[in-house]
CSV table of C-alpha atoms (C1' of nucleotides) in Angstrom, one decimal:
chain,number,residue,atom,x,y,z
V,1,MET,CA,-195.2,33.7,-20.1
V,2,PRO,CA,-192.1,32.7,-18.3
V,3,SER,CA,-190.1,31.9,-21.4
V,4,THR,CA,-187.4,29.7,-20.0
V,5,THR,CA,-184.1,29.2,-21.9
V,6,ARG,CA,-185.3,25.8,-23.0
V,7,GLU,CA,-188.4,27.3,-24.5
V,8,ARG,CA,-186.4,30.1,-26.2
V,9,ILE,CA,-184.2,27.4,-27.7
V,10,LEU,CA,-187.2,25.6,-29.0
V,11,ASP,CA,-188.6,28.8,-30.5
V,12,ALA,CA,-185.3,29.6,-32.1
V,13,ALA,CA,-184.8,26.1,-33.5
V,14,LEU,CA,-188.3,26.1,-34.9
V,15,GLU,CA,-187.9,29.4,-36.6
V,16,LEU,CA,-184.5,28.6,-38.2
V,17,ILE,CA,-185.5,25.1,-39.3
V,18,GLN,CA,-188.6,26.4,-40.9
V,19,GLU,CA,-186.5,29.0,-42.8
V,20,ARG,CA,-183.3,27.0,-43.6
V,21,GLY,CA,-184.1,23.4,-42.9
V,22,PHE,CA,-182.5,21.1,-40.4
V,23,GLY,CA,-179.3,20.7,-42.4
V,24,GLY,CA,-179.0,24.5,-42.9
V,25,THR,CA,-179.5,25.3,-39.2
V,26,THR,CA,-176.5,25.4,-36.9
V,27,VAL,CA,-176.4,25.1,-33.1
V,28,THR,CA,-174.5,28.3,-33.0
V,29,GLY,CA,-177.3,30.0,-34.9
V,30,ILE,CA,-179.9,28.6,-32.5
V,31,GLU,CA,-177.9,29.8,-29.5
V,32,GLU,CA,-177.6,33.3,-31.0
V,33,LEU,CA,-181.3,33.6,-31.7
V,34,ALA,CA,-182.1,32.2,-28.3
V,35,GLY,CA,-180.1,35.0,-26.7
V,36,LEU,CA,-177.2,32.8,-25.7
V,37,SER,CA,-173.6,33.4,-26.5
V,38,PRO,CA,-173.1,32.1,-30.1
V,39,GLY,CA,-170.5,29.3,-30.2
V,40,SER,CA,-170.7,28.6,-26.5
V,41,GLY,CA,-172.1,25.1,-25.9
V,42,SER,CA,-174.8,26.5,-23.6
V,43,PHE,CA,-177.3,24.8,-25.9
V,44,TYR,CA,-176.0,21.5,-24.7
V,45,ARG,CA,-177.1,22.1,-21.1
V,46,HIS,CA,-180.7,21.8,-22.5
V,47,PHE,CA,-180.4,19.3,-25.3
V,48,ARG,CA,-178.0,16.5,-26.0
V,49,SER,CA,-177.8,17.1,-29.8
V,50,LYS,CA,-179.2,18.9,-32.7
V,51,GLU,CA,-181.3,15.9,-33.6
V,52,GLU,CA,-182.8,15.9,-30.1
V,53,VAL,CA,-183.9,19.5,-30.3
V,54,PHE,CA,-185.5,18.8,-33.6
V,55,ARG,CA,-187.5,16.0,-32.2
V,56,SER,CA,-188.5,18.2,-29.3
V,57,VAL,CA,-189.6,20.9,-31.6
V,58,PHE,CA,-191.6,18.5,-33.6
V,59,GLU,CA,-193.3,17.0,-30.5
V,60,ARG,CA,-194.2,20.4,-29.2
V,61,GLU,CA,-195.8,21.3,-32.5
V,62,LEU,CA,-197.6,18.0,-32.6
V,63,ASP,CA,-199.0,18.7,-29.2
V,64,ARG,CA,-200.1,22.1,-30.2
V,65,ALA,CA,-201.8,20.7,-33.2
V,66,ARG,CA,-203.7,18.1,-31.2
V,67,ARG,CA,-204.9,20.8,-28.8
V,68,HIS,CA,-206.0,23.0,-31.7
V,69,ARG,CA,-208.0,20.0,-33.1
V,70,GLU,CA,-209.6,19.3,-29.7
V,71,ALA,CA,-210.6,23.0,-29.4
V,72,PHE,CA,-212.2,22.8,-32.8
V,73,GLU,CA,-215.6,24.4,-32.4
V,74,ARG,CA,-218.2,22.8,-34.6
V,75,GLY,CA,-220.2,25.4,-36.3
V,76,PRO,CA,-223.9,25.3,-35.5
V,77,VAL,CA,-226.0,23.6,-38.0
V,78,THR,CA,-228.3,26.3,-39.2
V,79,ALA,CA,-231.2,26.1,-41.5
V,80,ASP,CA,-229.1,26.8,-44.5
V,81,PRO,CA,-226.6,24.0,-44.9
V,82,ARG,CA,-224.5,26.1,-47.2
V,83,ASP,CA,-223.9,28.6,-44.5
V,84,ALA,CA,-222.9,26.0,-42.0
V,85,LEU,CA,-220.6,24.4,-44.5
V,86,THR,CA,-218.9,27.7,-45.4
V,87,ARG,CA,-218.3,28.4,-41.7
V,88,ARG,CA,-216.9,24.9,-41.2
V,89,LEU,CA,-214.6,25.2,-44.2
V,90,LEU,CA,-213.3,28.6,-42.9
V,91,GLN,CA,-212.6,26.9,-39.6
V,92,GLN,CA,-210.6,24.2,-41.4
V,93,LEU,CA,-208.5,26.9,-43.1
V,94,ASP,CA,-207.9,28.6,-39.8
V,95,TYR,CA,-206.9,25.3,-38.3
V,96,LEU,CA,-204.4,24.7,-41.1
V,97,ALA,CA,-203.0,28.2,-40.5
V,98,ARG,CA,-202.6,27.5,-36.8
V,99,ILE,CA,-200.7,24.3,-37.4
V,100,ARG,CA,-198.6,25.8,-40.1
V,101,PRO,CA,-195.3,25.1,-38.4
V,102,LEU,CA,-196.1,21.4,-38.2
V,103,ILE,CA,-197.0,21.3,-41.8
V,104,THR,CA,-193.8,23.2,-42.7
V,105,LEU,CA,-191.7,20.8,-40.7
V,106,LEU,CA,-193.2,17.9,-42.5
V,107,ALA,CA,-192.9,19.5,-45.9
V,108,ARG,CA,-189.2,20.3,-45.3
V,109,GLU,CA,-187.9,17.3,-43.4
V,110,HIS,CA,-190.0,14.3,-44.3
V,111,GLY,CA,-187.0,13.1,-46.4
V,112,ARG,CA,-184.6,13.2,-43.5
V,113,PHE,CA,-187.0,12.1,-40.8
V,114,PRO,CA,-189.3,9.6,-42.4
V,115,GLU,CA,-191.0,8.8,-39.2
V,116,LEU,CA,-192.6,12.3,-39.2
V,117,THR,CA,-194.8,11.2,-42.1
V,118,ARG,CA,-196.4,8.3,-40.1
V,119,THR,CA,-196.8,10.3,-37.0
V,120,VAL,CA,-198.4,13.4,-38.6
V,121,ARG,CA,-200.5,11.2,-40.8
V,122,SER,CA,-202.0,9.1,-38.1
V,123,ALA,CA,-202.3,12.0,-35.6
V,124,LEU,CA,-203.9,14.5,-37.8
V,125,LEU,CA,-204.8,13.4,-41.2
V,126,ASP,CA,-206.4,10.0,-40.7
V,127,GLN,CA,-208.2,11.1,-37.6
V,128,GLY,CA,-209.2,14.5,-39.0
V,129,ILE,CA,-210.4,13.0,-42.3
V,130,ALA,CA,-212.5,10.5,-40.4
V,131,GLU,CA,-214.2,13.3,-38.4
V,132,GLU,CA,-214.6,15.3,-41.5
V,133,ALA,CA,-216.3,12.5,-43.3
V,134,ASP,CA,-218.9,12.3,-40.4
V,135,HIS,CA,-219.5,16.0,-40.7
V,136,LEU,CA,-219.9,16.0,-44.4
V,137,ALA,CA,-222.2,12.9,-44.3
V,138,ARG,CA,-224.3,14.6,-41.6
V,139,ASP,CA,-224.5,18.1,-43.2
V,140,LEU,CA,-225.1,16.7,-46.7
V,141,PRO,CA,-227.3,13.7,-46.2
V,142,GLY,CA,-228.9,13.4,-49.6
V,143,ALA,CA,-227.2,15.9,-51.8
V,144,PRO,CA,-227.5,15.1,-55.4
V,145,GLY,CA,-224.5,14.4,-57.7
V,146,HIS,CA,-222.3,13.0,-55.0
V,147,ASP,CA,-222.2,9.4,-55.9
V,148,ASP,CA,-218.7,8.9,-54.5
V,149,PRO,CA,-218.6,10.4,-51.0
V,150,HIS,CA,-215.0,9.3,-50.3
V,151,ALA,CA,-213.7,11.0,-53.4
V,152,LEU,CA,-215.7,14.1,-52.6
V,153,LEU,CA,-214.1,14.1,-49.2
V,154,ALA,CA,-210.7,13.8,-50.9
V,155,VAL,CA,-211.5,16.8,-53.1
V,156,VAL,CA,-212.5,19.0,-50.2
V,157,VAL,CA,-209.5,18.0,-48.1
V,158,SER,CA,-207.2,18.6,-51.1
V,159,ALA,CA,-208.7,22.0,-51.9
V,160,LEU,CA,-208.2,23.1,-48.3
V,161,THR,CA,-204.6,21.9,-48.0
V,162,GLY,CA,-203.8,23.1,-51.5
V,163,TYR,CA,-205.1,26.5,-50.7
V,164,HIS,CA,-203.0,26.6,-47.5
V,165,LEU,CA,-199.8,25.2,-49.1
V,166,SER,CA,-200.0,27.5,-52.2
V,167,SER,CA,-200.3,30.5,-49.9
V,168,GLU,CA,-197.3,29.2,-48.0
V,169,PHE,CA,-195.0,28.4,-50.9
V,170,PHE,CA,-196.0,31.3,-53.2
V,171,GLY,CA,-196.5,33.9,-50.5
V,172,ARG,CA,-200.0,34.6,-51.7
V,173,PRO,CA,-203.3,32.6,-52.0
V,174,PRO,CA,-204.2,31.1,-55.4
V,175,ALA,CA,-205.5,33.6,-57.8
V,176,GLY,CA,-205.4,36.1,-54.9
V,177,ILE,CA,-208.6,34.8,-53.4
V,178,ASP,CA,-209.0,35.5,-49.7
V,179,PRO,CA,-210.1,32.7,-47.3
V,180,ALA,CA,-213.7,33.8,-46.9
V,181,ARG,CA,-214.2,34.0,-50.7
V,182,PHE,CA,-212.5,30.7,-51.1
V,183,ALA,CA,-214.7,29.0,-48.5
V,184,THR,CA,-217.8,30.5,-50.0
V,185,ALA,CA,-217.0,29.2,-53.4
V,186,LEU,CA,-216.1,25.8,-52.2
V,187,ALA,CA,-219.3,25.5,-50.2
V,188,ALA,CA,-221.3,26.6,-53.2
V,189,LEU,CA,-219.6,24.0,-55.2
V,190,ILE,CA,-220.4,21.2,-52.8
V,191,THR,CA,-224.0,22.2,-52.1
V,192,GLY,CA,-224.7,22.7,-55.8
V,193,PRO,CA,-227.1,25.2,-57.3
V,194,PRO,CA,-229.5,26.9,-55.0
V,195,GLN,CA,-232.0,24.3,-53.9
V,196,GLU,CA,-235.3,26.2,-53.5
V,197,ALA,CA,-235.1,29.9,-53.7
V,198,SER,CA,-233.1,32.1,-55.9
V,199,ARG,CA,-229.4,32.6,-55.3
V,200,THR,CA,-228.6,33.7,-51.8
V,201,ASP,CA,-225.1,34.9,-52.6
V,202,GLY,CA,-224.6,38.2,-54.1
B,1,MET,CA,-178.0,9.2,-73.9
B,2,PRO,CA,-174.6,11.0,-73.6
B,3,SER,CA,-174.8,11.6,-69.9
B,4,THR,CA,-171.9,14.0,-69.5
B,5,THR,CA,-170.3,14.4,-66.1
B,6,ARG,CA,-171.9,17.8,-65.8
B,7,GLU,CA,-175.3,16.2,-66.3
B,8,ARG,CA,-174.6,13.5,-63.9
B,9,ILE,CA,-173.6,16.1,-61.3
B,10,LEU,CA,-176.9,17.9,-61.9
B,11,ASP,CA,-178.8,14.7,-61.5
B,12,ALA,CA,-177.0,13.8,-58.3
B,13,ALA,CA,-177.5,17.3,-56.9
B,14,LEU,CA,-181.2,17.2,-57.7
B,15,GLU,CA,-181.7,13.9,-56.0
B,16,LEU,CA,-179.8,14.8,-52.9
B,17,ILE,CA,-181.3,18.2,-52.5
B,18,GLN,CA,-184.8,16.8,-52.9
B,19,GLU,CA,-184.1,14.2,-50.2
B,20,ARG,CA,-181.9,16.2,-47.7
B,21,GLY,CA,-182.3,19.8,-48.7
B,22,PHE,CA,-179.6,22.2,-49.8
B,23,GLY,CA,-178.1,22.5,-46.4
B,24,GLY,CA,-178.0,18.8,-45.8
B,25,THR,CA,-176.3,18.1,-49.1
B,26,THR,CA,-172.5,18.0,-49.4
B,27,VAL,CA,-170.3,18.4,-52.4
B,28,THR,CA,-168.6,15.2,-51.5
B,29,GLY,CA,-172.0,13.4,-51.6
B,30,ILE,CA,-172.8,14.9,-55.0
B,31,GLU,CA,-169.4,13.7,-56.3
B,32,GLU,CA,-170.0,10.2,-55.0
B,33,LEU,CA,-173.4,9.9,-56.5
B,34,ALA,CA,-172.2,11.3,-59.8
B,35,GLY,CA,-169.5,8.6,-60.0
B,36,LEU,CA,-166.6,10.8,-59.1
B,37,SER,CA,-164.1,10.2,-56.4
B,38,PRO,CA,-165.7,11.5,-53.2
B,39,GLY,CA,-163.7,14.3,-51.6
B,40,SER,CA,-161.8,15.0,-54.7
B,41,GLY,CA,-162.6,18.5,-56.0
B,42,SER,CA,-163.6,17.2,-59.4
B,43,PHE,CA,-167.0,18.8,-58.9
B,44,TYR,CA,-165.3,22.2,-59.1
B,45,ARG,CA,-164.2,21.6,-62.7
B,46,HIS,CA,-167.9,21.9,-63.6
B,47,PHE,CA,-169.4,24.3,-61.1
B,48,ARG,CA,-167.8,27.1,-59.1
B,49,SER,CA,-169.7,26.4,-55.9
B,50,LYS,CA,-172.6,24.5,-54.2
B,51,GLU,CA,-174.8,27.5,-54.7
B,52,GLU,CA,-174.1,27.6,-58.4
B,53,VAL,CA,-175.0,24.0,-58.9
B,54,PHE,CA,-178.2,24.6,-57.1
B,55,ARG,CA,-179.2,27.4,-59.4
B,56,SER,CA,-178.3,25.3,-62.4
B,57,VAL,CA,-180.4,22.4,-61.1
B,58,PHE,CA,-183.2,24.9,-60.5
B,59,GLU,CA,-182.9,26.4,-64.0
B,60,ARG,CA,-182.9,23.0,-65.6
B,61,GLU,CA,-186.1,22.0,-63.8
B,62,LEU,CA,-187.7,25.3,-64.8
B,63,ASP,CA,-186.9,24.7,-68.4
B,64,ARG,CA,-188.3,21.2,-68.2
B,65,ALA,CA,-191.5,22.5,-66.6
B,66,ARG,CA,-191.8,25.1,-69.4
B,67,ARG,CA,-191.5,22.4,-72.0
B,68,HIS,CA,-194.0,20.2,-70.3
B,69,ARG,CA,-196.4,23.1,-70.2
B,70,GLU,CA,-195.9,23.8,-73.9
B,71,ALA,CA,-196.4,20.1,-74.8
B,72,PHE,CA,-199.7,20.2,-72.9
B,73,GLU,CA,-202.3,18.6,-75.2
B,74,ARG,CA,-205.7,20.0,-74.8
B,75,GLY,CA,-208.3,17.3,-74.5
B,76,PRO,CA,-210.8,17.4,-77.3
B,77,VAL,CA,-214.1,19.1,-76.4
B,78,THR,CA,-216.5,16.3,-76.6
B,79,ALA,CA,-220.3,16.5,-76.5
B,80,ASP,CA,-220.2,15.8,-72.8
B,81,PRO,CA,-218.4,18.6,-71.1
B,82,ARG,CA,-218.0,16.6,-67.9
B,83,ASP,CA,-215.9,14.0,-69.8
B,84,ALA,CA,-213.7,16.7,-71.4
B,85,LEU,CA,-213.2,18.3,-68.0
B,86,THR,CA,-212.3,15.0,-66.3
B,87,ARG,CA,-209.7,14.4,-69.0
B,88,ARG,CA,-208.3,17.9,-68.6
B,89,LEU,CA,-208.1,17.6,-64.8
B,90,LEU,CA,-206.2,14.3,-65.2
B,91,GLN,CA,-203.8,16.0,-67.5
B,92,GLN,CA,-203.2,18.7,-64.9
B,93,LEU,CA,-202.5,16.1,-62.3
B,94,ASP,CA,-200.1,14.4,-64.7
B,95,TYR,CA,-198.4,17.8,-65.3
B,96,LEU,CA,-197.9,18.3,-61.6
B,97,ALA,CA,-196.4,14.9,-61.3
B,98,ARG,CA,-194.0,15.6,-64.2
B,99,ILE,CA,-192.8,18.9,-62.6
B,100,ARG,CA,-192.6,17.3,-59.2
B,101,PRO,CA,-188.9,18.1,-58.8
B,102,LEU,CA,-189.5,21.7,-59.3
B,103,ILE,CA,-192.3,21.8,-56.8
B,104,THR,CA,-190.2,19.9,-54.3
B,105,LEU,CA,-187.3,22.4,-54.7
B,106,LEU,CA,-189.6,25.3,-54.2
B,107,ALA,CA,-191.2,23.7,-51.2
B,108,ARG,CA,-187.9,22.9,-49.6
B,109,GLU,CA,-185.8,25.9,-50.4
B,110,HIS,CA,-188.0,28.9,-50.8
B,111,GLY,CA,-186.8,30.1,-47.5
B,112,ARG,CA,-183.2,30.0,-48.4
B,113,PHE,CA,-183.6,31.2,-52.0
B,114,PRO,CA,-186.5,33.6,-51.9
B,115,GLU,CA,-186.1,34.4,-55.6
B,116,LEU,CA,-187.3,30.9,-56.5
B,117,THR,CA,-190.8,32.0,-55.4
B,118,ARG,CA,-191.1,34.9,-57.8
B,119,THR,CA,-189.6,32.9,-60.7
B,120,VAL,CA,-191.8,29.8,-60.3
B,121,ARG,CA,-194.8,31.9,-59.6
B,122,SER,CA,-194.5,34.0,-62.7
B,123,ALA,CA,-193.3,31.2,-65.0
B,124,LEU,CA,-195.9,28.6,-64.1
B,125,LEU,CA,-198.6,29.7,-61.7
B,126,ASP,CA,-199.6,33.0,-63.1
B,127,GLN,CA,-199.3,31.9,-66.7
B,128,GLY,CA,-200.9,28.5,-66.0
B,129,ILE,CA,-203.8,30.0,-64.1
B,130,ALA,CA,-204.5,32.5,-66.8
B,131,GLU,CA,-204.6,29.6,-69.4
B,132,GLU,CA,-206.7,27.5,-67.1
B,133,ALA,CA,-209.2,30.3,-66.6
B,134,ASP,CA,-209.7,30.5,-70.4
B,135,HIS,CA,-210.3,26.8,-70.5
B,136,LEU,CA,-212.8,26.8,-67.7
B,137,ALA,CA,-214.6,29.7,-69.1
B,138,ARG,CA,-214.8,28.0,-72.5
B,139,ASP,CA,-215.8,24.6,-71.2
B,140,LEU,CA,-218.3,25.9,-68.8
B,141,PRO,CA,-219.9,28.9,-70.5
B,142,GLY,CA,-223.1,29.2,-68.5
B,143,ALA,CA,-222.9,26.7,-65.8
B,144,PRO,CA,-225.2,27.6,-62.9
B,145,GLY,CA,-224.1,28.2,-59.4
B,146,HIS,CA,-220.7,29.6,-60.4
B,147,ASP,CA,-221.3,33.3,-59.7
B,148,ASP,CA,-217.6,33.8,-58.7
B,149,PRO,CA,-215.5,32.3,-61.5
B,150,HIS,CA,-212.2,33.5,-60.1
B,151,ALA,CA,-212.9,31.8,-56.8
B,152,LEU,CA,-214.0,28.7,-58.6
B,153,LEU,CA,-210.7,28.7,-60.5
B,154,ALA,CA,-208.8,29.0,-57.2
B,155,VAL,CA,-210.8,26.1,-55.8
B,156,VAL,CA,-209.9,23.9,-58.7
B,157,VAL,CA,-206.2,24.8,-58.7
B,158,SER,CA,-206.1,24.3,-55.0
B,159,ALA,CA,-207.7,20.9,-55.2
B,160,LEU,CA,-205.2,19.8,-57.8
B,161,THR,CA,-202.1,21.1,-56.0
B,162,GLY,CA,-203.4,19.9,-52.7
B,163,TYR,CA,-203.9,16.4,-54.1
B,164,HIS,CA,-200.4,16.4,-55.5
B,165,LEU,CA,-198.7,17.8,-52.4
B,166,SER,CA,-200.6,15.5,-50.0
B,167,SER,CA,-199.5,12.5,-52.0
B,168,GLU,CA,-195.9,13.8,-51.9
B,169,PHE,CA,-195.7,14.7,-48.2
B,170,PHE,CA,-197.8,11.8,-46.8
B,171,GLY,CA,-196.7,9.2,-49.3
B,172,ARG,CA,-200.2,8.4,-50.4
B,173,PRO,CA,-203.1,10.3,-51.9
B,174,PRO,CA,-205.8,11.9,-49.7
B,175,ALA,CA,-208.2,9.2,-48.5
B,176,GLY,CA,-206.4,6.8,-50.7
B,177,ILE,CA,-208.3,8.1,-53.8
B,178,ASP,CA,-206.4,7.4,-57.1
B,179,PRO,CA,-206.0,10.2,-59.7
B,180,ALA,CA,-208.8,9.0,-62.0
B,181,ARG,CA,-211.3,8.8,-59.3
B,182,PHE,CA,-210.2,12.2,-57.9
B,183,ALA,CA,-210.5,13.8,-61.3
B,184,THR,CA,-213.9,12.3,-61.9
B,185,ALA,CA,-215.3,13.5,-58.5
B,186,LEU,CA,-213.9,17.0,-59.1
B,187,ALA,CA,-215.3,17.2,-62.6
B,188,ALA,CA,-218.7,16.0,-61.2
B,189,LEU,CA,-218.5,18.7,-58.6
B,190,ILE,CA,-217.8,21.4,-61.1
B,191,THR,CA,-220.4,20.4,-63.7
B,192,GLY,CA,-223.0,19.8,-61.1
B,193,PRO,CA,-225.8,17.2,-61.2
B,194,PRO,CA,-226.2,15.2,-64.4
B,195,GLN,CA,-227.2,17.4,-67.3
B,196,GLU,CA,-229.9,15.2,-68.8
B,197,ALA,CA,-232.3,16.4,-66.3
B,198,SER,CA,-233.9,19.7,-67.5
B,199,ARG,CA,-233.4,22.6,-65.2
B,200,THR,CA,-234.3,26.3,-65.1
B,201,ASP,CA,-231.7,28.8,-65.7
B,202,GLY,CA,-230.9,31.4,-63.0
A,1,DG,C1',-161.0,16.2,-66.6
A,2,DT,C1',-160.0,13.2,-62.8
A,3,DC,C1',-157.1,12.1,-59.3
A,4,DT,C1',-154.3,12.7,-54.5
A,5,DA,C1',-153.5,15.8,-51.1
A,6,DT,C1',-154.3,19.6,-48.4
A,7,DA,C1',-155.5,24.3,-46.8
A,8,DT,C1',-159.0,26.6,-44.4
A,9,DC,C1',-163.0,27.0,-42.1
A,10,DT,C1',-167.2,25.9,-39.7
A,11,DC,C1',-169.8,22.7,-37.3
A,12,DG,C1',-171.2,19.7,-33.4
A,13,DA,C1',-170.0,18.7,-29.1
A,14,DT,C1',-167.0,18.7,-24.6
A,15,DA,C1',-164.2,20.6,-20.6
A,16,DG,C1',-163.8,23.4,-16.9
A,17,DA,C1',-164.0,28.1,-14.6
A,18,DC,C1',-167.4,30.9,-12.3
J,1,DG,C1',-176.8,27.6,-16.2
J,2,DT,C1',-173.7,30.6,-18.9
J,3,DC,C1',-169.4,31.6,-20.2
J,4,DT,C1',-164.4,31.0,-22.6
J,5,DA,C1',-161.8,27.8,-24.9
J,6,DT,C1',-161.0,24.0,-27.7
J,7,DC,C1',-161.1,19.3,-29.8
J,8,DG,C1',-162.1,16.5,-33.7
J,9,DA,C1',-164.8,15.7,-37.7
J,10,DG,C1',-166.3,17.0,-41.8
J,11,DA,C1',-167.3,20.7,-44.9
J,12,DT,C1',-166.0,23.9,-49.0
J,13,DA,C1',-162.7,24.9,-52.0
J,14,DT,C1',-157.8,24.9,-54.1
J,15,DA,C1',-153.1,23.1,-55.9
J,16,DG,C1',-150.8,20.4,-58.8
J,17,DA,C1',-149.6,15.7,-60.8
J,18,DC,C1',-151.1,12.9,-64.6
DNA sequence: GTCTATATCTCGATAGAC
DNA sequence: GTCTATCGAGATATAGAC
């Protein structure tokens, strides 16, 4: 990793904005964290303004998120749909963890930069939800008790994002449940009571 | 409605901090929104500093949230547990909507004011989750397929908070599902397939 | 308790040496 | 491309008249 000054500035800006917000972050602070002389205008040899560096930070995180989504490996559809589903849900949680900076930027600055909302929504959420709907429809073709598939999808997506955001805001997962246990419980909820044999989980 | 100057300052500060964050909010802006002369130090006849007004805003929202929680009306336990559960989940969503300012403050400023995390967590989440666990245990005494009640609780809480936060950050609910439909789907998921059909216990 | 006025400081941004 | 130095704007906070 070459780590150019420009990249160190982006790293510093991301870190500070995540912690203190855009309004609470100073160019001097960014310079200092990037290893430049604080108060010198060296920052401005790389970015024209504080707003510009924010947009660059945001774009970089958006690109990273897109790449993470493309690299999404679909879990193999095994004989047991619950197993496949659990694995898929765990991947989703892992994906959310990987794009954490993007989510944090959105959560913090969607008031000051309203265009973030549209961008993230169309790039990740709409597209991601559409894909997820396909997966759910494929993995659970005729599951009973799911007479509103769209609402079911909303529940699953909400559960995953809620788990992630609770962990983020409160510093610990809801009820102290780790991701694997959470995914298992959610998958069990979706697939319903064991279909043929006795309970597989134990 | 007396609306003292102090209260108008608190209102103004809350609104601006929610929109721009603590670092992006100025005392001058608070004064202006509170109907005082912008740039005059009139603010300082009521609060000693910007930090102090933030803490006062936070305390006020915390009190409001506590009162909302106390006023929580428990839905009557009807013959159909799914109905009761749906109503209860809708109340939870309504509760989250009512304490929205507190959640927004936490989401935005938990980096700058780490003590917010502990306070909100102990005042709302821990206590709320404990109560919710009781309710779930009571409403769903022997529901099948729930061999990990703690994880189930985490799923439910995550789904509710995720629904709320997605609506907040993205400006619309997940998949465009309204609260009633969401609660219905979540309740259906928890209670499983319709109860009329006889089933064997596990 | 609100105003005008202002002290003091920090911030964003620029100029120019090297 | 980084530094020292600094400008001008705007921020927090204070002083004192009314």
